[in-house]
């Protein structure tokens, strides 16, 4: 099975060959590195930029306005914050021009903890991204969805923010991407650049890759259940699924939903589940103050108050300035398996 970085790479290859993607660029995105997580290795339209985040976003806006279809990368989301005003311009261009100007651009950036990246390589961006209207925002939790969401993103007429959970980029999937070779080692030999000299290396892309797409705005039930609803995305989604599976042996039946898209999001899926279970826990690793999950809690209270058997809960990252380098500091800063397990168990036991 492909890992998430390979899945993104194959989707971008398909997009540059079939969906009109014209430029894939950012710091170390082109040869020889192909991205710090190798998600752009071997792509024919990939090129390197200076270390200039504002230049990268500005270039993407300009190319999109000129009728191109760029995919820009900010190497780590920690460094996207000095582009907020440009992201706002990209988001409001279609609206401000009364629909005369579209910006078919994708900005991809690795987010979150999980690689011991410390202060400058561990921030989340989901809450901030959802504060910028005009963008569609996605975050996969597995390679198949990573492929499908990128295919969808590369067909949008207006900006898409593609958030890559960096802790999952090296994790292999459980479902095969359509067109992916059956043998994992064969895939690596075909599309992974060798160590050392790469000057003569060319990838051999799988011939059967397709336009498999995950619709933006559609979530997915990854584990059905009846006692409590758990809603998550990105790095924390697999942890929620694992916690729910472990709690089943003690009689707690948790339903787990992968949002996949933060905007637009699948409220009908969440709503139907909460109406069934009467309890909901929202989980993500962004800081807990002005967290996107707080919006979901507010909407749950406003629209589903009389369906609830317990107050809706949010489990999120601690409101601290950064994520520490030491294992203990990182693990104390963002939700871990034990935190999620305890939160689900406590919520399931609450009675009205």
mmCIF file of C-alpha atoms in Angstrom:
data_model
loop_
_atom_site.group_PDB
_atom_site.id
_atom_site.type_symbol
_atom_site.label_atom_id
_atom_site.label_comp_id
_atom_site.label_asym_id
_atom_site.label_seq_id
_atom_site.Cartn_x
_atom_site.Cartn_y
_atom_site.Cartn_z
ATOM 1 C CA UNK A 1 0.000 0.000 0.000
ATOM 2 C CA UNK A 2 1.154 3.541 -0.749
ATOM 3 C CA UNK A 3 1.937 5.891 2.094
ATOM 4 C CA UNK A 4 0.359 9.350 2.177
ATOM 5 C CA UNK A 5 3.336 11.137 0.605
ATOM 6 C CA UNK A 6 3.338 8.670 -2.300
ATOM 7 C CA UNK A 7 -0.426 9.080 -2.681
ATOM 8 C CA UNK A 8 -0.150 12.867 -2.916
ATOM 9 C CA UNK A 9 2.698 12.525 -5.403
ATOM 10 C CA UNK A 10 0.709 10.168 -7.635
ATOM 11 C CA UNK A 11 -2.331 12.456 -7.487
ATOM 12 C CA UNK A 12 -0.214 15.446 -8.503
ATOM 13 C CA UNK A 13 1.286 13.448 -11.352
ATOM 14 C CA UNK A 14 -2.201 12.566 -12.565
ATOM 15 C CA UNK A 15 -3.246 16.200 -12.188
ATOM 16 C CA UNK A 16 -0.347 17.609 -14.198
ATOM 17 C CA UNK A 17 -0.974 15.056 -16.950
ATOM 18 C CA UNK A 18 -4.760 15.181 -17.057
ATOM 19 C CA UNK A 19 -6.266 18.022 -15.013
ATOM 20 C CA UNK A 20 -4.340 21.010 -16.279
ATOM 21 C CA UNK A 21 -1.982 21.591 -13.356
ATOM 22 C CA UNK A 22 0.741 23.826 -14.787
ATOM 23 C CA UNK A 23 3.129 24.556 -11.917
ATOM 24 C CA UNK A 24 4.010 22.777 -8.663
ATOM 25 C CA UNK A 25 6.437 24.868 -6.657
ATOM 26 C CA UNK A 26 7.821 25.833 -3.277
ATOM 27 C CA UNK A 27 10.978 25.540 -1.216
ATOM 28 C CA UNK A 28 12.840 22.330 -2.225
ATOM 29 C CA UNK A 29 9.754 21.133 -4.107
ATOM 30 C CA UNK A 30 11.620 20.492 -7.348
ATOM 31 C CA UNK A 31 14.660 18.336 -8.051
ATOM 32 C CA UNK A 32 16.698 16.978 -6.473
ATOM 33 C CA UNK A 33 14.808 16.781 -3.161
ATOM 34 C CA UNK A 34 11.191 16.708 -4.281
ATOM 35 C CA UNK A 35 9.902 18.143 -1.017
ATOM 36 C CA UNK A 36 11.059 17.529 2.537
ATOM 37 C CA UNK A 37 8.487 14.723 2.760
ATOM 38 C CA UNK A 38 9.099 13.598 -0.874
ATOM 39 C CA UNK A 39 5.516 14.403 -1.903
ATOM 40 C CA UNK A 40 6.668 16.116 -5.125
ATOM 41 C CA UNK A 41 9.524 13.857 -6.272
ATOM 42 C CA UNK A 42 9.752 13.345 -10.009
ATOM 43 C CA UNK A 43 6.926 15.667 -11.009
ATOM 44 C CA UNK A 44 7.619 17.286 -14.369
ATOM 45 C CA UNK A 45 6.106 20.696 -13.488
ATOM 46 C CA UNK A 46 7.785 20.960 -10.065
ATOM 47 C CA UNK A 47 10.308 23.731 -9.443
ATOM 48 C CA UNK A 48 12.142 25.347 -6.556
ATOM 49 C CA UNK A 49 11.533 28.807 -5.150
ATOM 50 C CA UNK A 50 13.552 31.020 -2.816
ATOM 51 C CA UNK A 51 12.767 30.810 0.889
ATOM 52 C CA UNK A 52 10.009 33.365 0.534
ATOM 53 C CA UNK A 53 6.528 32.353 1.653
ATOM 54 C CA UNK A 54 4.941 35.632 0.543
ATOM 55 C CA UNK A 55 6.558 35.221 -2.855
ATOM 56 C CA UNK A 56 5.209 31.675 -3.137
ATOM 57 C CA UNK A 57 1.614 32.671 -2.347
ATOM 58 C CA UNK A 58 1.847 35.799 -4.485
ATOM 59 C CA UNK A 59 3.172 33.743 -7.408
ATOM 60 C CA UNK A 60 0.303 31.277 -7.042
ATOM 61 C CA UNK A 61 -2.264 34.091 -7.074
ATOM 62 C CA UNK A 62 -0.664 35.656 -10.139
ATOM 63 C CA UNK A 63 -0.469 32.391 -12.050
ATOM 64 C CA UNK A 64 -4.091 31.562 -11.212
ATOM 65 C CA UNK A 65 -5.250 35.020 -12.289
ATOM 66 C CA UNK A 66 -3.373 34.517 -15.565
ATOM 67 C CA UNK A 67 -5.313 31.338 -16.306
ATOM 68 C CA UNK A 68 -2.815 28.772 -15.032
ATOM 69 C CA UNK A 69 -3.543 26.085 -12.419
ATOM 70 C CA UNK A 70 -0.759 26.138 -9.808
ATOM 71 C CA UNK A 71 -0.116 24.006 -6.737
ATOM 72 C CA UNK A 72 2.043 25.918 -4.261
ATOM 73 C CA UNK A 73 3.675 24.450 -1.172
ATOM 74 C CA UNK A 74 4.565 26.146 2.074
ATOM 75 C CA UNK A 75 7.189 23.785 3.439
ATOM 76 C CA UNK A 76 5.780 23.846 6.986
ATOM 77 C CA UNK A 77 2.530 25.514 8.070
ATOM 78 C CA UNK A 78 4.424 27.360 10.812
ATOM 79 C CA UNK A 79 5.733 29.692 8.098
ATOM 80 C CA UNK A 80 2.419 30.428 6.392
ATOM 81 C CA UNK A 81 1.333 32.970 8.990
ATOM 82 C CA UNK A 82 3.150 35.868 7.336
ATOM 83 C CA UNK A 83 0.989 35.343 4.235
ATOM 84 C CA UNK A 84 -2.430 35.751 5.890
ATOM 85 C CA UNK A 85 -3.233 38.997 4.066
ATOM 86 C CA UNK A 86 -2.437 37.340 0.732
ATOM 87 C CA UNK A 87 -4.556 34.310 1.605
ATOM 88 C CA UNK A 88 -7.406 36.686 2.373
ATOM 89 C CA UNK A 89 -7.006 38.329 -1.048
ATOM 90 C CA UNK A 90 -7.036 34.920 -2.722
ATOM 91 C CA UNK A 91 -10.147 33.951 -0.795
ATOM 92 C CA UNK A 92 -12.142 37.080 -1.591
ATOM 93 C CA UNK A 93 -11.169 37.566 -5.252
ATOM 94 C CA UNK A 94 -14.105 35.679 -6.765
ATOM 95 C CA UNK A 95 -16.575 37.348 -4.400
ATOM 96 C CA UNK A 96 -15.061 40.814 -4.753
ATOM 97 C CA UNK A 97 -15.103 40.585 -8.559
ATOM 98 C CA UNK A 98 -18.732 39.452 -8.606
ATOM 99 C CA UNK A 99 -17.602 36.112 -10.018
ATOM 100 C CA UNK A 100 -15.587 37.585 -12.877
ATOM 101 C CA UNK A 101 -12.247 36.267 -11.573
ATOM 102 C CA UNK A 102 -11.573 32.731 -10.405
ATOM 103 C CA UNK A 103 -8.373 31.551 -8.744
ATOM 104 C CA UNK A 104 -7.904 27.831 -9.488
ATOM 105 C CA UNK A 105 -5.003 27.309 -7.081
ATOM 106 C CA UNK A 106 -4.067 24.816 -4.388
ATOM 107 C CA UNK A 107 -1.859 25.589 -1.418
ATOM 108 C CA UNK A 108 -0.522 22.496 0.313
ATOM 109 C CA UNK A 109 1.329 22.555 3.606
ATOM 110 C CA UNK A 110 2.297 19.974 6.272
ATOM 111 C CA UNK A 111 0.654 20.648 9.626
ATOM 112 C CA UNK A 112 0.631 19.464 13.205
ATOM 113 C CA UNK A 113 2.808 17.512 15.566
ATOM 114 C CA UNK A 114 4.156 13.995 15.545
ATOM 115 C CA UNK A 115 7.702 14.339 14.182
ATOM 116 C CA UNK A 116 9.306 16.034 17.197
ATOM 117 C CA UNK A 117 9.514 19.239 15.166
ATOM 118 C CA UNK A 118 9.509 21.495 18.211
ATOM 119 C CA UNK A 119 8.624 25.167 18.159
ATOM 120 C CA UNK A 120 8.852 25.962 14.435
ATOM 121 C CA UNK A 121 7.710 22.730 12.789
ATOM 122 C CA UNK A 122 4.711 21.540 14.815
ATOM 123 C CA UNK A 123 1.938 24.123 14.532
ATOM 124 C CA UNK A 124 -1.553 23.417 13.305
ATOM 125 C CA UNK A 125 -3.319 25.721 10.879
ATOM 126 C CA UNK A 126 -6.875 24.402 10.674
ATOM 127 C CA UNK A 127 -8.493 26.976 12.975
ATOM 128 C CA UNK A 128 -6.748 29.888 11.259
ATOM 129 C CA UNK A 129 -7.549 28.542 7.791
ATOM 130 C CA UNK A 130 -11.259 28.291 8.605
ATOM 131 C CA UNK A 131 -11.206 31.963 9.605
ATOM 132 C CA UNK A 132 -10.435 32.983 5.992
ATOM 133 C CA UNK A 133 -13.632 32.867 3.903
ATOM 134 C CA UNK A 134 -13.420 31.923 0.254
ATOM 135 C CA UNK A 135 -11.148 28.909 0.679
ATOM 136 C CA UNK A 136 -12.105 25.269 0.646
ATOM 137 C CA UNK A 137 -10.088 23.409 3.273
ATOM 138 C CA UNK A 138 -9.314 19.702 3.375
ATOM 139 C CA UNK A 139 -7.202 17.421 5.563
ATOM 140 C CA UNK A 140 -6.877 13.691 4.846
ATOM 141 C CA UNK A 141 -6.206 10.995 7.415
ATOM 142 C CA UNK A 142 -5.162 8.168 5.067
ATOM 143 C CA UNK A 143 -3.480 7.752 1.666
ATOM 144 C CA UNK A 144 -6.605 6.909 -0.339
ATOM 145 C CA UNK A 145 -8.367 10.059 0.848
ATOM 146 C CA UNK A 146 -5.161 12.032 0.345
ATOM 147 C CA UNK A 147 -5.160 10.998 -3.311
ATOM 148 C CA UNK A 148 -8.872 11.606 -3.802
ATOM 149 C CA UNK A 149 -8.922 14.991 -2.078
ATOM 150 C CA UNK A 150 -5.958 16.209 -4.128
ATOM 151 C CA UNK A 151 -7.694 15.141 -7.338
ATOM 152 C CA UNK A 152 -10.751 17.139 -6.270
ATOM 153 C CA UNK A 153 -8.657 20.125 -5.177
ATOM 154 C CA UNK A 154 -6.943 20.270 -8.564
ATOM 155 C CA UNK A 155 -10.317 20.597 -10.300
ATOM 156 C CA UNK A 156 -11.689 23.462 -8.214
ATOM 157 C CA UNK A 157 -12.197 26.914 -9.730
ATOM 158 C CA UNK A 158 -11.191 28.728 -6.559
ATOM 159 C CA UNK A 159 -8.571 28.297 -3.819
ATOM 160 C CA UNK A 160 -8.176 25.081 -1.866
ATOM 161 C CA UNK A 161 -6.038 24.762 1.255
ATOM 162 C CA UNK A 162 -4.692 21.202 1.412
ATOM 163 C CA UNK A 163 -3.452 20.453 4.931
ATOM 164 C CA UNK A 164 -1.141 17.445 5.213
ATOM 165 C CA UNK A 165 -0.865 15.855 8.678
ATOM 166 C CA UNK A 166 2.893 15.415 8.750
ATOM 167 C CA UNK A 167 2.760 12.604 11.318
ATOM 168 C CA UNK A 168 0.840 10.497 8.771
ATOM 169 C CA UNK A 169 2.831 11.230 5.610
ATOM 170 C CA UNK A 170 4.956 8.097 6.020
ATOM 171 C CA UNK A 171 2.073 5.849 7.110
ATOM 172 C CA UNK A 172 0.848 3.255 4.637
ATOM 173 C CA UNK A 173 -2.847 2.947 3.920
ATOM 174 C CA UNK A 174 -5.246 0.065 4.392
ATOM 175 C CA UNK A 175 -6.999 0.601 1.038
ATOM 176 C CA UNK A 176 -5.274 0.514 -2.303
ATOM 177 C CA UNK A 177 -5.381 3.567 -4.555
ATOM 178 C CA UNK A 178 -6.977 2.743 -7.933
ATOM 179 C CA UNK A 179 -4.130 1.988 -10.336
ATOM 180 C CA UNK A 180 -1.546 1.439 -7.596
ATOM 181 C CA UNK A 181 0.645 -1.668 -8.089
ATOM 182 C CA UNK A 182 -0.202 -4.650 -5.913
ATOM 183 C CA UNK A 183 3.361 -4.975 -4.656
ATOM 184 C CA UNK A 184 4.508 -2.226 -2.259
ATOM 185 C CA UNK A 185 8.172 -2.690 -3.153
ATOM 186 C CA UNK A 186 7.354 -2.340 -6.827
ATOM 187 C CA UNK A 187 5.694 1.011 -6.166
ATOM 188 C CA UNK A 188 8.738 2.272 -4.301
ATOM 189 C CA UNK A 189 11.061 1.185 -7.107
ATOM 190 C CA UNK A 190 8.844 2.936 -9.637
ATOM 191 C CA UNK A 191 8.312 6.337 -8.026
ATOM 192 C CA UNK A 192 10.740 6.813 -5.089
ATOM 193 C CA UNK A 193 14.001 8.539 -5.966
ATOM 194 C CA UNK A 194 17.175 6.644 -4.996
ATOM 195 C CA UNK A 195 19.575 7.867 -2.363
ATOM 196 C CA UNK A 196 22.651 9.658 -3.636
ATOM 197 C CA UNK A 197 22.922 10.945 -7.188
ATOM 198 C CA UNK A 198 19.505 11.523 -8.743
ATOM 199 C CA UNK A 199 20.580 13.483 -11.802
ATOM 200 C CA UNK A 200 19.624 10.689 -14.211
ATOM 201 C CA UNK A 201 16.649 9.313 -12.302
ATOM 202 C CA UNK A 202 13.168 9.433 -13.791
ATOM 203 C CA UNK A 203 10.038 8.023 -12.127
ATOM 204 C CA UNK A 204 7.992 5.324 -13.810
ATOM 205 C CA UNK A 205 4.440 6.266 -12.967
ATOM 206 C CA UNK A 206 1.781 3.550 -12.686
ATOM 207 C CA UNK A 207 -0.109 3.521 -15.965
ATOM 208 C CA UNK A 208 -3.537 2.846 -14.479
ATOM 209 C CA UNK A 209 -3.852 5.848 -12.152
ATOM 210 C CA UNK A 210 -7.316 7.377 -12.426
ATOM 211 C CA UNK A 211 -9.376 10.441 -11.546
ATOM 212 C CA UNK A 212 -10.541 8.818 -8.298
ATOM 213 C CA UNK A 213 -11.868 11.765 -6.314
ATOM 214 C CA UNK A 214 -13.149 12.337 -2.795
ATOM 215 C CA UNK A 215 -15.810 15.066 -2.991
ATOM 216 C CA UNK A 216 -14.860 18.141 -0.989
ATOM 217 C CA UNK A 217 -17.441 18.638 1.750
ATOM 218 C CA UNK A 218 -18.226 14.958 2.327
ATOM 219 C CA UNK A 219 -17.235 13.192 5.527
ATOM 220 C CA UNK A 220 -17.088 9.470 6.187
ATOM 221 C CA UNK A 221 -18.141 7.139 8.988
ATOM 222 C CA UNK A 222 -15.017 5.068 9.637
ATOM 223 C CA UNK A 223 -16.554 3.158 12.537
ATOM 224 C CA UNK A 224 -20.303 2.829 13.189
ATOM 225 C CA UNK A 225 -21.511 3.008 16.768
ATOM 226 C CA UNK A 226 -24.484 3.863 18.944
ATOM 227 C CA UNK A 227 -23.324 5.305 22.309
ATOM 228 C CA UNK A 228 -21.231 8.348 21.425
ATOM 229 C CA UNK A 229 -20.145 10.203 18.281
ATOM 230 C CA UNK A 230 -16.463 11.082 17.839
ATOM 231 C CA UNK A 231 -15.653 13.613 15.102
ATOM 232 C CA UNK A 232 -12.076 14.191 14.007
ATOM 233 C CA UNK A 233 -9.693 14.587 11.053
ATOM 234 C CA UNK A 234 -5.996 14.425 10.225
ATOM 235 C CA UNK A 235 -3.526 13.033 12.771
ATOM 236 C CA UNK A 236 -6.065 12.443 15.521
ATOM 237 C CA UNK A 237 -8.536 10.494 13.375
ATOM 238 C CA UNK A 238 -6.623 7.171 13.455
ATOM 239 C CA UNK A 239 -6.180 7.620 17.208
ATOM 240 C CA UNK A 240 -9.938 8.083 17.619
ATOM 241 C CA UNK A 241 -10.618 4.949 15.595
ATOM 242 C CA UNK A 242 -8.120 2.974 17.656
ATOM 243 C CA UNK A 243 -9.562 4.272 20.935
ATOM 244 C CA UNK A 244 -13.079 3.360 19.834
ATOM 245 C CA UNK A 245 -12.003 -0.140 18.832
ATOM 246 C CA UNK A 246 -10.303 -0.679 22.190
ATOM 247 C CA UNK A 247 -13.306 0.610 24.157
ATOM 248 C CA UNK A 248 -15.675 -1.770 22.382
ATOM 249 C CA UNK A 249 -14.466 -4.606 24.595
ATOM 250 C CA UNK A 250 -15.680 -2.697 27.647
ATOM 251 C CA UNK A 251 -19.134 -2.083 26.189
ATOM 252 C CA UNK A 252 -18.623 1.445 24.821
ATOM 253 C CA UNK A 253 -19.827 1.615 21.225
ATOM 254 C CA UNK A 254 -18.416 4.778 19.639
ATOM 255 C CA UNK A 255 -19.167 6.018 16.141
ATOM 256 C CA UNK A 256 -16.151 7.714 14.531
ATOM 257 C CA UNK A 257 -16.512 10.274 11.737
ATOM 258 C CA UNK A 258 -13.659 11.523 9.572
ATOM 259 C CA UNK A 259 -14.562 15.064 8.460
ATOM 260 C CA UNK A 260 -11.988 15.069 5.620
ATOM 261 C CA UNK A 261 -13.165 18.592 4.678
ATOM 262 C CA UNK A 262 -13.224 21.474 7.150
ATOM 263 C CA UNK A 263 -14.906 23.855 4.742
ATOM 264 C CA UNK A 264 -17.389 23.095 3.478
ATOM 265 C CA UNK A 265 -18.038 20.325 5.968
ATOM 266 C CA UNK A 266 -20.580 17.527 6.145
ATOM 267 C CA UNK A 267 -22.899 18.802 8.839
ATOM 268 C CA UNK A 268 -25.689 16.450 7.800
ATOM 269 C CA UNK A 269 -23.461 13.448 8.500
ATOM 270 C CA UNK A 270 -22.463 14.791 11.909
ATOM 271 C CA UNK A 271 -26.016 15.828 12.738
ATOM 272 C CA UNK A 272 -27.461 12.428 11.908
ATOM 273 C CA UNK A 273 -24.907 10.675 14.069
ATOM 274 C CA UNK A 274 -25.412 12.985 17.056
ATOM 275 C CA UNK A 275 -29.167 12.601 16.799
ATOM 276 C CA UNK A 276 -28.611 8.845 17.026
ATOM 277 C CA UNK A 277 -26.098 8.761 19.896
ATOM 278 C CA UNK A 278 -26.998 11.887 21.886
ATOM 279 C CA UNK A 279 -23.331 12.487 22.713
ATOM 280 C CA UNK A 280 -20.480 13.985 20.703
ATOM 281 C CA UNK A 281 -16.758 14.504 21.192
ATOM 282 C CA UNK A 282 -14.812 16.690 18.758
ATOM 283 C CA UNK A 283 -11.084 15.949 18.587
ATOM 284 C CA UNK A 284 -8.229 17.774 16.878
ATOM 285 C CA UNK A 285 -4.723 18.959 17.769
ATOM 286 C CA UNK A 286 -4.996 22.700 17.152
ATOM 287 C CA UNK A 287 -4.936 24.909 20.257
ATOM 288 C CA UNK A 288 -8.178 24.785 22.204
ATOM 289 C CA UNK A 289 -8.952 28.532 22.270
ATOM 290 C CA UNK A 290 -10.840 29.699 19.127
ATOM 291 C CA UNK A 291 -10.529 26.124 17.890
ATOM 292 C CA UNK A 292 -12.575 25.014 14.870
ATOM 293 C CA UNK A 293 -14.108 22.410 17.156
ATOM 294 C CA UNK A 294 -15.603 25.225 19.233
ATOM 295 C CA UNK A 295 -17.633 26.243 16.189
ATOM 296 C CA UNK A 296 -18.886 22.672 15.892
ATOM 297 C CA UNK A 297 -19.766 22.600 19.599
ATOM 298 C CA UNK A 298 -21.693 25.864 19.220
ATOM 299 C CA UNK A 299 -23.625 24.559 16.231
ATOM 300 C CA UNK A 300 -24.345 21.307 18.034
ATOM 301 C CA UNK A 301 -25.803 23.170 21.010
ATOM 302 C CA UNK A 302 -27.848 25.548 18.866
ATOM 303 C CA UNK A 303 -29.321 22.952 16.528
ATOM 304 C CA UNK A 304 -29.322 19.710 18.519
ATOM 305 C CA UNK A 305 -29.763 20.811 22.127
ATOM 306 C CA UNK A 306 -32.891 18.738 22.766
ATOM 307 C CA UNK A 307 -31.329 15.650 21.206
ATOM 308 C CA UNK A 308 -28.326 15.657 23.551
ATOM 309 C CA UNK A 309 -27.892 13.303 26.504
ATOM 310 C CA UNK A 310 -24.694 15.091 27.608
ATOM 311 C CA UNK A 311 -22.930 18.370 26.828
ATOM 312 C CA UNK A 312 -20.827 18.243 23.655
ATOM 313 C CA UNK A 313 -17.095 18.075 24.362
ATOM 314 C CA UNK A 314 -13.921 19.282 22.671
ATOM 315 C CA UNK A 315 -10.531 17.624 23.100
ATOM 316 C CA UNK A 316 -7.809 19.736 21.511
ATOM 317 C CA UNK A 317 -4.240 20.954 21.885
ATOM 318 C CA UNK A 318 -3.232 22.915 24.954
ATOM 319 C CA UNK A 319 -3.255 26.699 24.646
ATOM 320 C CA UNK A 320 0.513 27.072 24.796
ATOM 321 C CA UNK A 321 2.817 29.153 22.529
ATOM 322 C CA UNK A 322 4.456 26.138 20.922
ATOM 323 C CA UNK A 323 5.011 22.398 20.965
ATOM 324 C CA UNK A 324 8.114 21.351 22.876
ATOM 325 C CA UNK A 325 10.906 19.214 21.433
ATOM 326 C CA UNK A 326 11.042 16.601 24.199
ATOM 327 C CA UNK A 327 8.687 13.642 23.823
ATOM 328 C CA UNK A 328 7.000 14.442 27.116
ATOM 329 C CA UNK A 329 6.376 18.044 26.122
ATOM 330 C CA UNK A 330 4.983 17.206 22.693
ATOM 331 C CA UNK A 331 2.750 14.463 24.045
ATOM 332 C CA UNK A 332 1.452 16.737 26.804
ATOM 333 C CA UNK A 333 0.673 19.491 24.296
ATOM 334 C CA UNK A 334 -1.642 17.642 21.888
ATOM 335 C CA UNK A 335 -4.180 14.812 22.288
ATOM 336 C CA UNK A 336 -2.745 11.305 22.528
ATOM 337 C CA UNK A 337 -4.428 7.911 22.459
ATOM 338 C CA UNK A 338 -4.876 7.798 26.229
ATOM 339 C CA UNK A 339 -6.466 11.250 26.306
ATOM 340 C CA UNK A 340 -8.942 10.313 23.608
ATOM 341 C CA UNK A 341 -9.793 6.973 25.222
ATOM 342 C CA UNK A 342 -10.457 8.640 28.571
ATOM 343 C CA UNK A 343 -12.579 11.377 26.984
ATOM 344 C CA UNK A 344 -14.753 8.901 25.073
ATOM 345 C CA UNK A 345 -15.209 6.694 28.137
ATOM 346 C CA UNK A 346 -16.167 9.653 30.336
ATOM 347 C CA UNK A 347 -18.624 11.051 27.808
ATOM 348 C CA UNK A 348 -20.254 7.681 27.186
ATOM 349 C CA UNK A 349 -20.916 7.304 30.905
ATOM 350 C CA UNK A 350 -22.613 10.687 31.347
ATOM 351 C CA UNK A 351 -26.329 10.564 31.998
ATOM 352 C CA UNK A 352 -28.897 13.353 31.636
#
